[in-house]
Short mmCIF file of C-alpha atoms and ligand atoms in Angstrom, two decimals:
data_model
loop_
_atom_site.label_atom_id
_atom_site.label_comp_id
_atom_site.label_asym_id
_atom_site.label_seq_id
_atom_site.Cartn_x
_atom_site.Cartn_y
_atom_site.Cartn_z
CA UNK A 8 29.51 -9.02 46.35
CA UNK A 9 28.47 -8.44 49.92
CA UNK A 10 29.78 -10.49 52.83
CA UNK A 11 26.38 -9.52 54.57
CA UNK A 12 24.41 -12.82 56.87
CA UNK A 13 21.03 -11.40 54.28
CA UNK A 14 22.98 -11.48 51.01
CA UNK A 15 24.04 -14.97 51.40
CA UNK A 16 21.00 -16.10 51.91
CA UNK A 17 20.05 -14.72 49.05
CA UNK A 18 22.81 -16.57 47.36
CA UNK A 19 21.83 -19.89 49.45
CA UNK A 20 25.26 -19.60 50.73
CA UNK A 21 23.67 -20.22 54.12
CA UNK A 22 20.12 -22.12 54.86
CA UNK A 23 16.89 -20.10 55.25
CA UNK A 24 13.51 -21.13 55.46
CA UNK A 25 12.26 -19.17 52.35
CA UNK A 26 8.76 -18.68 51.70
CA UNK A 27 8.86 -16.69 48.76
CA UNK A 28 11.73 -15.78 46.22
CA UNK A 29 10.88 -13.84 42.81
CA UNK A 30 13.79 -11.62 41.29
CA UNK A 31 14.00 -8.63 43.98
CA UNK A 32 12.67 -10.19 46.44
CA UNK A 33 13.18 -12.95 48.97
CA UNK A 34 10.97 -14.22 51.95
CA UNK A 35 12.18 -16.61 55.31
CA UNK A 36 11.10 -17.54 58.49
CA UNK A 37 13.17 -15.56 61.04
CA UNK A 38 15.45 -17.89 62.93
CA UNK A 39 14.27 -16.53 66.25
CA UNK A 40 10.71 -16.02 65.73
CA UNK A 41 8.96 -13.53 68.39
CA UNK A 42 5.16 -14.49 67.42
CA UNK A 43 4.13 -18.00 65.73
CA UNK A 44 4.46 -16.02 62.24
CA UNK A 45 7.77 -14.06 62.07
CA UNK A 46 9.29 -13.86 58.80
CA UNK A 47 11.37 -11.29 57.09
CA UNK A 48 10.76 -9.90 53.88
CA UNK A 49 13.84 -8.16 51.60
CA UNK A 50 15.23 -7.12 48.80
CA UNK A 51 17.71 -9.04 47.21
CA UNK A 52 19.93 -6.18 46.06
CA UNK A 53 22.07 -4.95 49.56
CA UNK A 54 20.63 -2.13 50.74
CA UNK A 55 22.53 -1.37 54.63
CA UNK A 56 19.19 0.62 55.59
CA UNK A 57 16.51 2.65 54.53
CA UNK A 58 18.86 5.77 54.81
CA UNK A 59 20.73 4.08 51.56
CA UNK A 60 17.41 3.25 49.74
CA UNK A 61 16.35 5.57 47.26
CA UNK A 62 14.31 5.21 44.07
CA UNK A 63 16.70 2.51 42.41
CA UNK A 64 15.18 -0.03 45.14
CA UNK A 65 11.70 1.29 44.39
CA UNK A 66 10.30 -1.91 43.04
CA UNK A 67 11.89 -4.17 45.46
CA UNK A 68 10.71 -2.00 47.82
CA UNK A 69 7.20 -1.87 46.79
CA UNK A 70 6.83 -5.88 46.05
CA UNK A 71 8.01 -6.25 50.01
CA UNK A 72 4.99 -4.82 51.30
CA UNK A 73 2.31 -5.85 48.02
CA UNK A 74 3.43 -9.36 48.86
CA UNK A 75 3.38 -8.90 52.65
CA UNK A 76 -0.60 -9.65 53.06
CA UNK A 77 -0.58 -12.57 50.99
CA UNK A 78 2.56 -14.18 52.19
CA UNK A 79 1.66 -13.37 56.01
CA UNK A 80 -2.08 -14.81 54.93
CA UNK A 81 -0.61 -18.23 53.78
CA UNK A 82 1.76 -18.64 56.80
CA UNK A 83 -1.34 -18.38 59.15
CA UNK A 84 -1.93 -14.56 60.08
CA UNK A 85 -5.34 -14.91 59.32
CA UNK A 86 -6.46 -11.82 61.27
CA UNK A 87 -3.87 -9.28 61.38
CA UNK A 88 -0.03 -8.42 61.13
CA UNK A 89 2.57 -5.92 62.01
CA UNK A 90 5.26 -5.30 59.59
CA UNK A 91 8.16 -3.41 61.13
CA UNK A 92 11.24 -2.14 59.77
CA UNK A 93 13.69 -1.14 61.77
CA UNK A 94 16.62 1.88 60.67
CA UNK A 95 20.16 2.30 62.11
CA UNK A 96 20.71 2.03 66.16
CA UNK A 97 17.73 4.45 66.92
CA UNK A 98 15.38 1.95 65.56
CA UNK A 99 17.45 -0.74 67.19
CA UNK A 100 18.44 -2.65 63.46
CA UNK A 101 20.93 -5.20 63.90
CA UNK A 102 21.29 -7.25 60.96
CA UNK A 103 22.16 -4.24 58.13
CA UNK A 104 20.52 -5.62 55.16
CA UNK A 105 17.14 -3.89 54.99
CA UNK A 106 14.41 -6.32 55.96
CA UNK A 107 10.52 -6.08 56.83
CA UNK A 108 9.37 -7.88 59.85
CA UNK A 109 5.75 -9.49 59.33
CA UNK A 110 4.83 -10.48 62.62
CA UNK A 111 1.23 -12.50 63.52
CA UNK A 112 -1.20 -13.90 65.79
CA UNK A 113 -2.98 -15.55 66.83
CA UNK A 114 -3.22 -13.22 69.78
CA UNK A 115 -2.38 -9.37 69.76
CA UNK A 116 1.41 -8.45 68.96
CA UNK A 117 0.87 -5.41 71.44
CA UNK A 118 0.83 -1.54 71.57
CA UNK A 119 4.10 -1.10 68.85
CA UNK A 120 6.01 0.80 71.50
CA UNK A 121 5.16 0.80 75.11
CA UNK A 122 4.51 4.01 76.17
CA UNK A 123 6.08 5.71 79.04
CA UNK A 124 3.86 7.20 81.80
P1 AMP B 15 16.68 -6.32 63.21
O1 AMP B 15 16.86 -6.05 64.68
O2 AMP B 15 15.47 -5.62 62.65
O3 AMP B 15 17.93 -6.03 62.42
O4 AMP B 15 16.33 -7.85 63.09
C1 AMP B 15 17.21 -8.80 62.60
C2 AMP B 15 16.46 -10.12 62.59
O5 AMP B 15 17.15 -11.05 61.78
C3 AMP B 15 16.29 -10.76 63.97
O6 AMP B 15 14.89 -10.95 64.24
C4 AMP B 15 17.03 -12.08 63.84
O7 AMP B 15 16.43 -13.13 64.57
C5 AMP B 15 17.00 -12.32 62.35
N1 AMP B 15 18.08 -13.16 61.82
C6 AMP B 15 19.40 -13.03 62.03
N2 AMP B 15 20.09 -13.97 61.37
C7 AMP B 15 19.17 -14.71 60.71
C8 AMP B 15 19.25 -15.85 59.84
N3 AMP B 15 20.43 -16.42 59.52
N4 AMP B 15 18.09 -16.37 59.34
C9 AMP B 15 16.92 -15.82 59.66
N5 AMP B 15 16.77 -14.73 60.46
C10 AMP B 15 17.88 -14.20 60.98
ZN1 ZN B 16 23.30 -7.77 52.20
#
């Protein structure tokens, strides 16, 4: 049993805002939303980050992004997404439970990293 924030919500040990549950996956609003649609898609099985995953998280993994248009379509990104994992402190993770990001409109989320000149 993992004392991680993501694994008890899983276990509803702590309120979420789920969209979504099936039995690898689970879907919730993001408690600090950076777009009107920001929710977090993950496996329920812990998985610290996507240097742990491997092919026993293959399905959960796979139903994370086959559910990502439809759930990101019914929360009201109608015309586009970005989904967005981030790994370890390179790609800045801080909660380490892997999630997706699906982050929508309605305007533009941006160039994914700004460049430098
Ligand atoms: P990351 O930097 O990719 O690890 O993002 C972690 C995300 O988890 C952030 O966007 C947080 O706002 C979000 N978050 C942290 N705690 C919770 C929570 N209890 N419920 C929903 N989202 C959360
Ligand atoms: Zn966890």
């Amino acid at each position: 049993m993992h004392d991680c924030i993501f694994c008890k919500i899983v276990r509803k040990e702590i309120p979420a805002r789920i969209l979504y549950e099936d039995e690898d996956i689970l879907a919730f609003h993001d408690i600090r939303p950076v777009r009107p649609v920001h929710f977090l898609i993950i496996p329920k099985a812990h998985v610290a980050t996507l240097y742990e995953a491997n092919m026993d998280h293959h399905r959960a993994l796979g139903r994370m992004l086959a559910m990502s248009g439809e759930l990101a379509r019914q929360a009201g990104a109608t015309d586009g997404f970005r989904a967005i994992i981030n790994c370890g402190r390179v790609g800045h993770q801080e909660v380490y439970h892997v999630h997706m990001h699906v982050i929508g409109g309605p305007e533009p989320v941006g160039p994914m990293i700004v460049r430098t000149p």
